[in-house]
Structure formats: C-alpha cells, structure tokens
Amino acid sequence: MVNEEKNNEIEEKVEVEDSPKPEISDHHFGWESLASVEESRQNQLISEVYSLMSTGDDLKLDFIKDEWNSLSAEGIDPKLEERFNHAIKLYETRQERIDEAQKIKKELIQEAEKVKDSKEWNKTATYLQELQGRWKEAGFAGQDIDQELWEKFRAINDVFFDSRSKHFENLAEAREETREVKEKLIEEAEALKDSTDWKKTSVEMRDLMTRWKDAGFAGRDYEDALWERFNESRQHFYENQRNFFEELRATHDEAKNKKAEIVASAEKVVESFNPQTVREEMDKLFEEWKTIGHSGREHEEKLWSQFKSLQDEFYFKIKNRDLKTAEERREELENEVELLEVRMSALENLNEKVKIKLTSLERQFEESDSEELAAEIAELKASYEENEKKLDEYADDLDRYSKELFHIS
C-alpha cells in the first residue's frame, strides 16, 4: 500500500511537470508580463498541493487556497483552474484515506493490546495474524505517523509472540522431564505386576496411576508408547488378581456344596436316632466339616448355624438317653467336656476363618467401596464377637464340669 501511494505521488508530480509552460510575451521587454508571472505561480501552487499529499498539512493547504484565490481575482485560465481543483480533490480524497487508515490502525493497536498477554497461544496467534492482514489492507496512514503506528503495533505483536516462543521452549523442557518421570513410573509398575499381595499392590497401583496423571503430557511422539508400556503392567496385575478371586469363588462354591451335604447327613443322623446310635456318627461329620475350607460370605454362617443346631439336638438326645448314675454322670460330664472342647476348637477355627474372610472383604471394600461389602463386613464382625462370647460361655461350662468331675472322682 505504501508503494502504491508513492507511485500516485510520482504520477501527480509528472502531471504537474508535463503541464503547459507559461507563454513568454512576444514583446522583448526583458521581463515577463504580470499575467505570465501569476500563471507561473499558479503552476507552483498546484505543485505544492501535490507536495502536501504525503504530509497532510491542512493548514498549509488553506494558505495555498487563499493565495490561489487572490491570484485568480481578475480571471484565470480554465485549464489551470481545472488542474488546481483536481489537485485539491486528490489531496482531500487522499487525506480521507489517510485519516481512515490512521483510525483503523489505531483501533488495531487497541485490539492487539487487549490480547498481548493472552495464554491461548493458537487462538491468539491466529487472531493477531488476522489483525496484521487488516493492517495491510488499511493502507498508508501518512508519511510520519504511519511508521510510528507500525512500530507500536509491531511491538505489541512481539510481546505476545515472544511470550509464546518462551512458553513452547519451557513446554519442551517440561515434556522432557515428564518423559523421564513416566519412564520411572513404568519401571515401578513392572516391578509390581507379578505381586500377589492384592491389597497392598492395588493401593500402590492406584498411587502410580495418580502420579502418572499428575506428571502431565510427554509429547505426541512419546505419550502413546509410554502409556502402552505402563498400562500393560497394570493390566497384567489386575488380570492375575481377577483370576485369583475367580478361583477363590470356585473354591467357596465347592466348599458350600460339601458343607450342604454334611448338613443333610447330620439331619438323617438326628432323624434316625435310636438307643444304638453312637456319638461317633456326629463326630465324624464334624471332623469332615473342619477339613473343608470357607464357603463364602453368602453361605458360611448359614450353613454353620444349621449344622451346629443339629449337633446340639443330637448331643442333647445322647445326654438324655444315658442313665444318671455316678459313673454314667462322670461319663456324661466327660462327654460334655469333650464336646465343649470340640465346640471351642470349632469356634476358634471358625473365628480364624472369619478373620481371614474379613481381611479379604476389607481389601475388596477398599477397591470397590461397595455398600453391600460394608454390610457384610459388619455382619461378619458381629458374628465374630458373638462367637467370642460363646467361647467365654463354653469356658465357664468347662470349668464347672471339670470341678464336678473332680468331686465325682
């Protein structure tokens, strides 16, 4: 746009220079006539109008107009008048364009000033590039002020683009640090992937995941590959964990079925009780019960309650069947002591299994935070405390029976 304006100035100057020269009188007086002098001055005034195109000096233009009018008071060459008016019109049109360009460029400076401190790098860069395009389209803003405005506009742009360059330099350094951090996290995950300490390792895996997210982005060329290596170790651990608990559930199901069969056998022993029935029939079932593992939180307590109730009924029948002689009483007491010891042993074993189950459920609860698990844990704890109370009662009975046996003997 600047070159275009300069070319216009050159064309206008050429137009002035190519205009007809004032005619010289045929009278050889040795000096020009008054009319010739005035015409020469009018040509100079036209040239001065063109010379103002680049400066935009309205005050000087007013002086030129006044002088032109004073020279033209007694008449003027119409061609000169036309050329002068044409020059004035060109000046005014050009000045309007300059004024408009100044206004636009000042507004563009204000718009750029508003976003120079923006951190939206891509959006703001595109916006500033758009402003630069509009700056070029605005055109020439005057010989002196155009460069001044440009310096301001360029300085504002430099503030943003320098900040952006520094940001991406820092970002590149940060991503290099992120890659190093994530490489270390991958090493930690690989070291844990074969662990069977499910609770502890699950907590550590979650911590690694949190640290991975906090580490930030490692760059498009690295992030996906790093994540695949890191996630592979995590999934290896979780797959092993799933397989373990699936096998545990299968073991529980098998134990449940076996204990249900023992309960059914105990029911038959109680139902078929007769004078020839011996306690070994129930004792054998109990010994078998003790060899079977835990049947799962949904079934263990219910099955044990059923079996214990049948035991109590069976041993009560055994006790009532026997004669109450001293010898029989001694045997009865010995049986009671033995039964108490068996029950105490069973309860202790049961509570030990309950403790193991509680530990397993509490691990699962930390991972899933399930309300169902919370309720089951509370229920198992209550059962454990109830068994402990029962053990205390059995201990009191055992002490009482032992003292009675001492006196009988």
Short mmCIF file of C-alpha atoms in Angstrom, two decimals:
data_model
loop_
_atom_site.label_atom_id
_atom_site.label_comp_id
_atom_site.label_asym_id
_atom_site.label_seq_id
_atom_site.Cartn_x
_atom_site.Cartn_y
_atom_site.Cartn_z
CA MET A 1 0.00 0.00 0.00
CA VAL A 2 2.90 2.39 0.74
CA ASN A 3 4.45 1.77 -2.69
CA GLU A 4 1.07 2.40 -4.33
CA GLU A 5 0.75 5.78 -2.59
CA LYS A 6 4.27 6.76 -3.62
CA ASN A 7 3.51 5.81 -7.22
CA ASN A 8 0.43 8.05 -7.10
CA GLU A 9 2.59 10.92 -5.89
CA ILE A 10 5.05 10.37 -8.74
CA GLU A 11 2.21 10.29 -11.28
CA GLU A 12 0.76 13.50 -9.90
CA LYS A 13 4.16 15.22 -9.99
CA VAL A 14 4.65 14.06 -13.56
CA GLU A 15 1.25 15.51 -14.38
CA VAL A 16 2.41 18.85 -12.96
CA GLU A 17 5.73 18.78 -14.76
CA ASP A 18 4.07 17.90 -18.07
CA SER A 19 1.56 20.75 -17.84
CA PRO A 20 1.89 23.54 -20.37
CA LYS A 21 4.58 26.06 -19.58
CA PRO A 22 3.55 29.70 -19.22
CA GLU A 23 3.85 31.52 -22.51
CA ILE A 24 6.51 34.24 -22.93
CA SER A 25 5.41 37.58 -24.39
CA ASP A 26 6.44 38.30 -27.94
CA HIS A 27 7.43 41.76 -26.72
CA HIS A 28 11.08 41.72 -25.93
CA PHE A 29 10.93 43.88 -22.83
CA GLY A 30 13.39 41.69 -20.97
CA TRP A 31 10.86 40.72 -18.30
CA GLU A 32 7.69 38.62 -18.05
CA SER A 33 4.27 40.19 -18.05
CA LEU A 34 2.21 40.22 -14.84
CA ALA A 35 -0.14 37.56 -16.23
CA SER A 36 2.75 35.27 -17.01
CA VAL A 37 4.14 35.66 -13.50
CA GLU A 38 0.79 34.85 -11.98
CA GLU A 39 0.37 31.79 -14.19
CA SER A 40 3.80 30.56 -13.19
CA ARG A 41 2.92 30.99 -9.52
CA GLN A 42 -0.36 29.17 -10.03
CA ASN A 43 1.56 26.22 -11.51
CA GLN A 44 3.81 26.32 -8.46
CA LEU A 45 0.78 26.32 -6.15
CA ILE A 46 -0.58 23.25 -7.98
CA SER A 47 2.79 21.55 -7.47
CA GLU A 48 2.73 22.50 -3.78
CA VAL A 49 -0.69 20.87 -3.41
CA TYR A 50 0.79 17.64 -4.77
CA SER A 51 3.76 18.02 -2.45
CA LEU A 52 1.34 18.05 0.52
CA MET A 53 -0.04 14.63 -0.41
CA SER A 54 2.44 12.81 1.80
CA THR A 55 2.42 15.24 4.73
CA GLY A 56 -1.28 16.04 5.03
CA ASP A 57 -0.74 19.65 6.13
CA ASP A 58 -4.28 21.09 6.05
CA LEU A 59 -3.15 24.50 7.39
CA LYS A 60 -0.69 24.96 4.55
CA LEU A 61 -3.35 23.88 2.08
CA ASP A 62 -5.61 26.66 3.35
CA PHE A 63 -2.80 29.19 2.68
CA ILE A 64 -2.41 27.78 -0.83
CA LYS A 65 -6.16 28.11 -1.46
CA ASP A 66 -6.14 31.73 -0.20
CA GLU A 67 -3.20 32.62 -2.41
CA TRP A 68 -4.82 30.92 -5.40
CA ASN A 69 -7.98 32.88 -4.87
CA SER A 70 -6.04 36.14 -4.64
CA LEU A 71 -4.20 35.39 -7.88
CA SER A 72 -7.44 34.42 -9.60
CA ALA A 73 -9.42 37.53 -8.62
CA GLU A 74 -9.26 39.01 -12.15
CA GLY A 75 -9.76 35.76 -14.00
CA ILE A 76 -7.79 32.59 -14.57
CA ASP A 77 -7.07 30.06 -17.27
CA PRO A 78 -9.86 27.44 -17.03
CA LYS A 79 -7.37 24.66 -17.58
CA LEU A 80 -5.28 25.85 -14.67
CA GLU A 81 -8.44 26.13 -12.54
CA GLU A 82 -9.38 22.58 -13.52
CA ARG A 83 -5.91 21.28 -12.68
CA PHE A 84 -5.91 23.07 -9.33
CA ASN A 85 -9.37 21.75 -8.38
CA HIS A 86 -8.31 18.28 -9.48
CA ALA A 87 -5.22 18.52 -7.25
CA ILE A 88 -7.36 19.71 -4.30
CA LYS A 89 -9.77 16.84 -4.83
CA LEU A 90 -6.93 14.34 -5.00
CA TYR A 91 -5.49 15.77 -1.79
CA GLU A 92 -8.81 15.65 0.03
CA THR A 93 -9.57 12.12 -1.20
CA ARG A 94 -6.08 11.01 -0.27
CA GLN A 95 -6.36 12.70 3.13
CA GLU A 96 -9.66 10.93 3.77
CA ARG A 97 -7.97 7.62 3.03
CA ILE A 98 -5.07 8.52 5.31
CA ASP A 99 -7.43 9.59 8.11
CA GLU A 100 -9.40 6.39 7.72
CA ALA A 101 -6.18 4.34 7.68
CA GLN A 102 -5.00 6.10 10.85
CA LYS A 103 -8.30 5.39 12.57
CA ILE A 104 -8.24 1.72 11.56
CA LYS A 105 -4.62 1.24 12.59
CA LYS A 106 -5.17 2.89 15.97
CA GLU A 107 -8.12 0.57 16.53
CA LEU A 108 -5.98 -2.42 15.51
CA ILE A 109 -3.35 -1.32 18.04
CA GLN A 110 -6.02 -1.25 20.76
CA GLU A 111 -7.30 -4.69 19.76
CA ALA A 112 -3.78 -6.15 19.78
CA GLU A 113 -3.09 -4.52 23.15
CA LYS A 114 -6.05 -6.39 24.67
CA VAL A 115 -4.69 -9.83 23.79
CA LYS A 116 -0.93 -9.38 24.03
CA ASP A 117 -0.82 -11.13 27.43
CA SER A 118 -3.16 -13.96 26.41
CA LYS A 119 -2.13 -17.57 27.11
CA GLU A 120 -4.45 -19.00 24.46
CA TRP A 121 -1.50 -19.43 22.14
CA ASN A 122 -3.06 -20.86 18.98
CA LYS A 123 -6.26 -18.83 19.12
CA THR A 124 -4.47 -15.56 19.85
CA ALA A 125 -1.75 -16.14 17.22
CA THR A 126 -4.44 -16.66 14.59
CA TYR A 127 -6.24 -13.53 15.79
CA LEU A 128 -3.08 -11.39 15.64
CA GLN A 129 -2.30 -12.69 12.15
CA GLU A 130 -5.78 -11.61 11.16
CA LEU A 131 -5.09 -8.15 12.61
CA GLN A 132 -1.84 -7.98 10.61
CA GLY A 133 -3.79 -8.73 7.45
CA ARG A 134 -6.27 -5.97 8.28
CA TRP A 135 -3.30 -3.63 8.93
CA LYS A 136 -2.02 -4.17 5.39
CA GLU A 137 -5.48 -3.67 3.97
CA ALA A 138 -5.87 -0.36 5.86
CA GLY A 139 -3.36 1.34 3.55
CA PHE A 140 -0.99 4.29 4.01
CA ALA A 141 -1.57 6.42 7.16
CA GLY A 142 0.69 9.39 6.45
CA GLN A 143 4.39 9.87 5.94
CA ASP A 144 5.34 10.44 9.59
CA ILE A 145 2.60 8.71 11.59
CA ASP A 146 2.43 5.50 9.53
CA GLN A 147 5.85 4.33 10.71
CA GLU A 148 5.11 5.43 14.27
CA LEU A 149 1.87 3.43 14.32
CA TRP A 150 3.60 0.43 12.79
CA GLU A 151 6.29 0.45 15.46
CA LYS A 152 3.65 0.41 18.20
CA PHE A 153 1.67 -2.36 16.52
CA ARG A 154 4.73 -4.49 15.87
CA ALA A 155 5.98 -4.06 19.46
CA ILE A 156 2.63 -5.29 20.82
CA ASN A 157 2.74 -8.30 18.50
CA ASP A 158 6.31 -9.00 19.60
CA VAL A 159 5.21 -9.13 23.26
CA PHE A 160 2.78 -11.95 22.52
CA PHE A 161 4.91 -13.92 20.07
CA ASP A 162 8.00 -13.66 22.30
CA SER A 163 5.92 -14.98 25.22
CA ARG A 164 4.60 -17.78 23.05
CA SER A 165 8.09 -18.78 21.95
CA LYS A 166 9.27 -18.83 25.55
CA HIS A 167 6.21 -20.84 26.57
CA PHE A 168 6.88 -23.54 23.98
CA GLU A 169 10.55 -23.63 24.90
CA ASN A 170 9.55 -24.20 28.53
CA LEU A 171 6.92 -26.71 27.40
CA ALA A 172 9.53 -28.72 25.51
CA GLU A 173 11.71 -28.83 28.62
CA ALA A 174 8.73 -29.81 30.78
CA ARG A 175 7.77 -32.63 28.40
CA GLU A 176 11.31 -33.97 28.54
CA GLU A 177 11.04 -34.03 32.34
CA THR A 178 7.62 -35.70 32.04
CA ARG A 179 9.09 -38.44 29.85
CA GLU A 180 11.75 -39.13 32.46
CA VAL A 181 9.14 -39.26 35.24
CA LYS A 182 6.93 -41.64 33.27
CA GLU A 183 9.87 -43.93 32.45
CA LYS A 184 10.44 -44.31 36.20
CA LEU A 185 6.75 -44.97 36.80
CA ILE A 186 6.88 -47.69 34.15
CA GLU A 187 9.78 -49.31 35.98
CA GLU A 188 7.83 -49.24 39.26
CA ALA A 189 4.75 -50.76 37.60
CA GLU A 190 6.82 -53.53 36.01
CA ALA A 191 8.30 -54.37 39.42
CA LEU A 192 4.80 -54.76 40.91
CA LYS A 193 2.97 -56.56 38.12
CA ASP A 194 3.56 -60.12 39.49
CA SER A 195 2.78 -59.27 43.13
CA THR A 196 0.16 -61.42 44.93
CA ASP A 197 -0.22 -59.02 47.85
CA TRP A 198 -3.51 -57.89 46.37
CA LYS A 199 -4.48 -55.21 48.87
CA LYS A 200 -1.08 -53.53 49.17
CA THR A 201 -0.32 -53.71 45.46
CA SER A 202 -3.75 -52.40 44.47
CA VAL A 203 -3.12 -49.33 46.61
CA GLU A 204 0.32 -48.89 45.03
CA MET A 205 -1.08 -49.30 41.51
CA ARG A 206 -3.69 -46.61 42.19
CA ASP A 207 -0.95 -44.34 43.51
CA LEU A 208 1.10 -44.93 40.35
CA MET A 209 -1.94 -44.02 38.23
CA THR A 210 -2.42 -40.80 40.17
CA ARG A 211 1.24 -39.89 39.74
CA TRP A 212 1.01 -40.72 36.02
CA LYS A 213 -1.88 -38.27 35.57
CA ASP A 214 -0.10 -35.61 37.63
CA ALA A 215 3.06 -35.96 35.53
CA GLY A 216 1.41 -34.27 32.55
CA PHE A 217 1.80 -34.76 28.79
CA ALA A 218 5.03 -36.25 27.41
CA GLY A 219 4.53 -35.12 23.82
CA ARG A 220 2.66 -36.59 20.85
CA ASP A 221 5.68 -38.61 19.72
CA TYR A 222 6.04 -40.38 23.08
CA GLU A 223 2.81 -40.34 25.09
CA ASP A 224 1.00 -43.29 23.47
CA ALA A 225 4.01 -45.61 23.57
CA LEU A 226 4.74 -44.75 27.20
CA TRP A 227 1.13 -45.34 28.18
CA GLU A 228 1.03 -48.73 26.47
CA ARG A 229 4.07 -49.90 28.44
CA PHE A 230 2.72 -48.53 31.72
CA ASN A 231 -0.80 -49.88 31.25
CA GLU A 232 0.48 -53.31 30.18
CA SER A 233 1.99 -53.85 33.66
CA ARG A 234 -1.16 -52.61 35.38
CA GLN A 235 -3.43 -54.88 33.35
CA HIS A 236 -1.11 -57.84 33.97
CA PHE A 237 -1.50 -57.36 37.73
CA TYR A 238 -5.28 -56.83 37.58
CA GLU A 239 -5.72 -59.90 35.36
CA ASN A 240 -3.84 -62.01 37.90
CA GLN A 241 -5.98 -60.51 40.66
CA ARG A 242 -9.20 -61.32 38.81
CA ASN A 243 -8.07 -64.89 38.18
CA PHE A 244 -7.19 -65.33 41.86
CA PHE A 245 -10.60 -64.22 43.10
CA GLU A 246 -12.39 -66.24 40.43
CA GLU A 247 -10.55 -69.34 41.65
CA LEU A 248 -11.37 -68.35 45.23
CA ARG A 249 -15.05 -68.12 44.36
CA ALA A 250 -14.88 -71.55 42.74
CA THR A 251 -13.27 -72.93 45.92
CA HIS A 252 -16.02 -71.34 48.01
CA ASP A 253 -18.69 -72.90 45.81
CA GLU A 254 -17.11 -76.33 46.19
CA ALA A 255 -16.90 -75.91 49.99
CA LYS A 256 -20.52 -74.76 50.08
CA ASN A 257 -21.70 -77.89 48.29
CA LYS A 258 -19.71 -80.19 50.58
CA LYS A 259 -20.98 -78.49 53.73
CA ALA A 260 -24.55 -78.64 52.46
CA GLU A 261 -24.07 -82.41 52.07
CA ILE A 262 -22.78 -82.66 55.67
CA VAL A 263 -25.83 -80.74 56.92
CA ALA A 264 -28.09 -83.19 55.03
CA SER A 265 -26.21 -86.16 56.56
CA ALA A 266 -26.50 -84.65 60.07
CA GLU A 267 -30.26 -84.29 59.59
CA LYS A 268 -30.51 -88.01 58.80
CA VAL A 269 -28.45 -88.91 61.89
CA VAL A 270 -30.76 -86.88 64.14
CA GLU A 271 -33.93 -88.18 62.49
CA SER A 272 -32.82 -91.83 62.77
CA PHE A 273 -31.59 -91.53 66.37
CA ASN A 274 -32.13 -94.76 68.43
CA PRO A 275 -30.68 -96.50 71.50
CA GLN A 276 -27.88 -97.90 69.37
CA THR A 277 -26.85 -94.54 67.91
CA VAL A 278 -23.34 -93.52 68.91
CA ARG A 279 -21.87 -90.04 69.11
CA GLU A 280 -19.11 -91.02 66.68
CA GLU A 281 -21.62 -90.65 63.85
CA MET A 282 -21.93 -86.93 64.52
CA ASP A 283 -18.27 -86.56 65.50
CA LYS A 284 -17.21 -87.98 62.15
CA LEU A 285 -19.32 -85.43 60.31
CA PHE A 286 -17.82 -82.62 62.38
CA GLU A 287 -14.29 -83.81 61.66
CA GLU A 288 -15.10 -83.76 57.99
CA TRP A 289 -16.57 -80.25 58.36
CA LYS A 290 -13.31 -78.98 59.80
CA THR A 291 -11.33 -80.20 56.80
CA ILE A 292 -13.43 -78.16 54.36
CA GLY A 293 -12.48 -74.57 53.61
CA HIS A 294 -14.59 -71.42 53.79
CA SER A 295 -17.76 -71.46 51.73
CA GLY A 296 -18.03 -67.72 51.12
CA ARG A 297 -19.66 -64.86 52.93
CA GLU A 298 -23.11 -65.59 51.49
CA HIS A 299 -23.27 -69.17 52.81
CA GLU A 300 -20.76 -69.88 55.59
CA GLU A 301 -22.64 -68.55 58.58
CA LYS A 302 -25.99 -70.01 57.49
CA LEU A 303 -24.54 -73.49 56.91
CA TRP A 304 -22.65 -73.44 60.21
CA SER A 305 -25.80 -72.38 62.07
CA GLN A 306 -27.74 -75.31 60.55
CA PHE A 307 -25.04 -77.84 61.35
CA LYS A 308 -24.49 -76.58 64.90
CA SER A 309 -28.22 -76.74 65.61
CA LEU A 310 -28.27 -80.38 64.51
CA GLN A 311 -25.21 -81.10 66.67
CA ASP A 312 -26.91 -79.60 69.72
CA GLU A 313 -30.04 -81.64 69.13
CA PHE A 314 -28.05 -84.84 68.63
CA TYR A 315 -25.87 -84.44 71.70
CA PHE A 316 -28.90 -83.49 73.79
CA LYS A 317 -30.51 -86.80 72.82
CA ILE A 318 -27.29 -88.63 73.66
CA LYS A 319 -27.20 -86.99 77.08
CA ASN A 320 -30.84 -87.75 77.94
CA ARG A 321 -30.52 -91.34 76.83
CA ASP A 322 -27.81 -92.22 79.32
CA LEU A 323 -28.57 -93.27 82.90
CA LYS A 324 -27.88 -90.78 85.67
CA THR A 325 -25.69 -92.96 87.87
CA ALA A 326 -22.48 -91.51 89.20
CA GLU A 327 -20.48 -93.45 86.73
CA GLU A 328 -22.84 -92.51 83.99
CA ARG A 329 -22.74 -88.95 85.22
CA ARG A 330 -18.99 -88.98 85.13
CA GLU A 331 -19.07 -90.26 81.57
CA GLU A 332 -21.71 -87.72 80.78
CA LEU A 333 -19.54 -84.95 82.18
CA GLU A 334 -16.52 -86.22 80.33
CA ASN A 335 -18.56 -86.21 77.15
CA GLU A 336 -19.75 -82.71 77.91
CA VAL A 337 -16.18 -81.61 78.49
CA GLU A 338 -15.08 -83.27 75.27
CA LEU A 339 -17.99 -81.73 73.40
CA LEU A 340 -17.18 -78.33 74.82
CA GLU A 341 -13.57 -78.69 73.79
CA VAL A 342 -14.65 -79.73 70.33
CA ARG A 343 -17.05 -76.82 70.05
CA MET A 344 -14.48 -74.41 71.42
CA SER A 345 -11.97 -75.71 68.90
CA ALA A 346 -14.54 -75.44 66.14
CA LEU A 347 -15.47 -71.91 67.16
CA GLU A 348 -11.84 -70.89 67.36
CA ASN A 349 -11.23 -72.36 63.91
CA LEU A 350 -14.37 -70.69 62.63
CA ASN A 351 -13.35 -67.33 64.03
CA GLU A 352 -9.92 -67.73 62.49
CA LYS A 353 -11.56 -68.27 59.11
CA VAL A 354 -13.88 -65.34 59.76
CA LYS A 355 -10.81 -63.17 60.41
CA ILE A 356 -9.28 -64.31 57.12
CA LYS A 357 -12.52 -63.61 55.29
CA LEU A 358 -12.81 -60.18 56.92
CA THR A 359 -9.32 -59.32 55.70
CA SER A 360 -10.25 -60.36 52.15
CA LEU A 361 -13.53 -58.40 52.22
CA GLU A 362 -11.85 -55.31 53.61
CA ARG A 363 -9.37 -55.45 50.70
CA GLN A 364 -12.20 -55.67 48.23
CA PHE A 365 -14.01 -52.86 50.03
CA GLU A 366 -11.02 -50.55 49.62
CA GLU A 367 -11.11 -51.22 45.89
CA SER A 368 -14.83 -51.08 45.24
CA ASP A 369 -16.25 -49.08 48.18
CA SER A 370 -19.42 -51.21 47.94
CA GLU A 371 -22.27 -50.74 50.41
CA GLU A 372 -23.02 -54.44 50.11
CA LEU A 373 -19.48 -55.30 51.14
CA ALA A 374 -19.69 -52.85 54.05
CA ALA A 375 -22.85 -54.54 55.31
CA GLU A 376 -21.31 -57.97 55.00
CA ILE A 377 -18.17 -56.91 56.84
CA ALA A 378 -20.26 -55.52 59.70
CA GLU A 379 -22.24 -58.75 59.80
CA LEU A 380 -19.10 -60.88 59.96
CA LYS A 381 -17.66 -58.74 62.73
CA ALA A 382 -20.85 -59.16 64.72
CA SER A 383 -20.68 -62.93 64.19
CA TYR A 384 -17.06 -62.96 65.31
CA GLU A 385 -17.91 -61.11 68.51
CA GLU A 386 -20.85 -63.44 69.15
CA ASN A 387 -18.58 -66.47 68.76
CA GLU A 388 -16.11 -64.95 71.19
CA LYS A 389 -18.88 -64.54 73.74
CA LYS A 390 -19.92 -68.14 73.17
CA LEU A 391 -16.33 -69.27 73.73
CA ASP A 392 -16.36 -67.49 77.07
CA GLU A 393 -19.57 -69.33 77.98
CA TYR A 394 -18.07 -72.65 76.93
CA ALA A 395 -15.01 -71.90 79.04
CA ASP A 396 -17.23 -71.28 82.07
CA ASP A 397 -19.11 -74.54 81.43
CA LEU A 398 -15.84 -76.40 81.02
CA ASP A 399 -14.60 -75.08 84.32
CA ARG A 400 -17.84 -76.06 86.00
CA TYR A 401 -17.81 -79.59 84.53
CA SER A 402 -14.17 -80.08 85.44
CA LYS A 403 -14.88 -79.19 89.06
CA GLU A 404 -17.82 -81.60 89.17
CA LEU A 405 -15.70 -84.38 87.69
CA PHE A 406 -13.10 -83.72 90.36
CA HIS A 407 -15.66 -84.24 93.09
CA ILE A 408 -17.12 -87.39 91.46
CA SER A 409 -13.71 -88.97 91.17
#
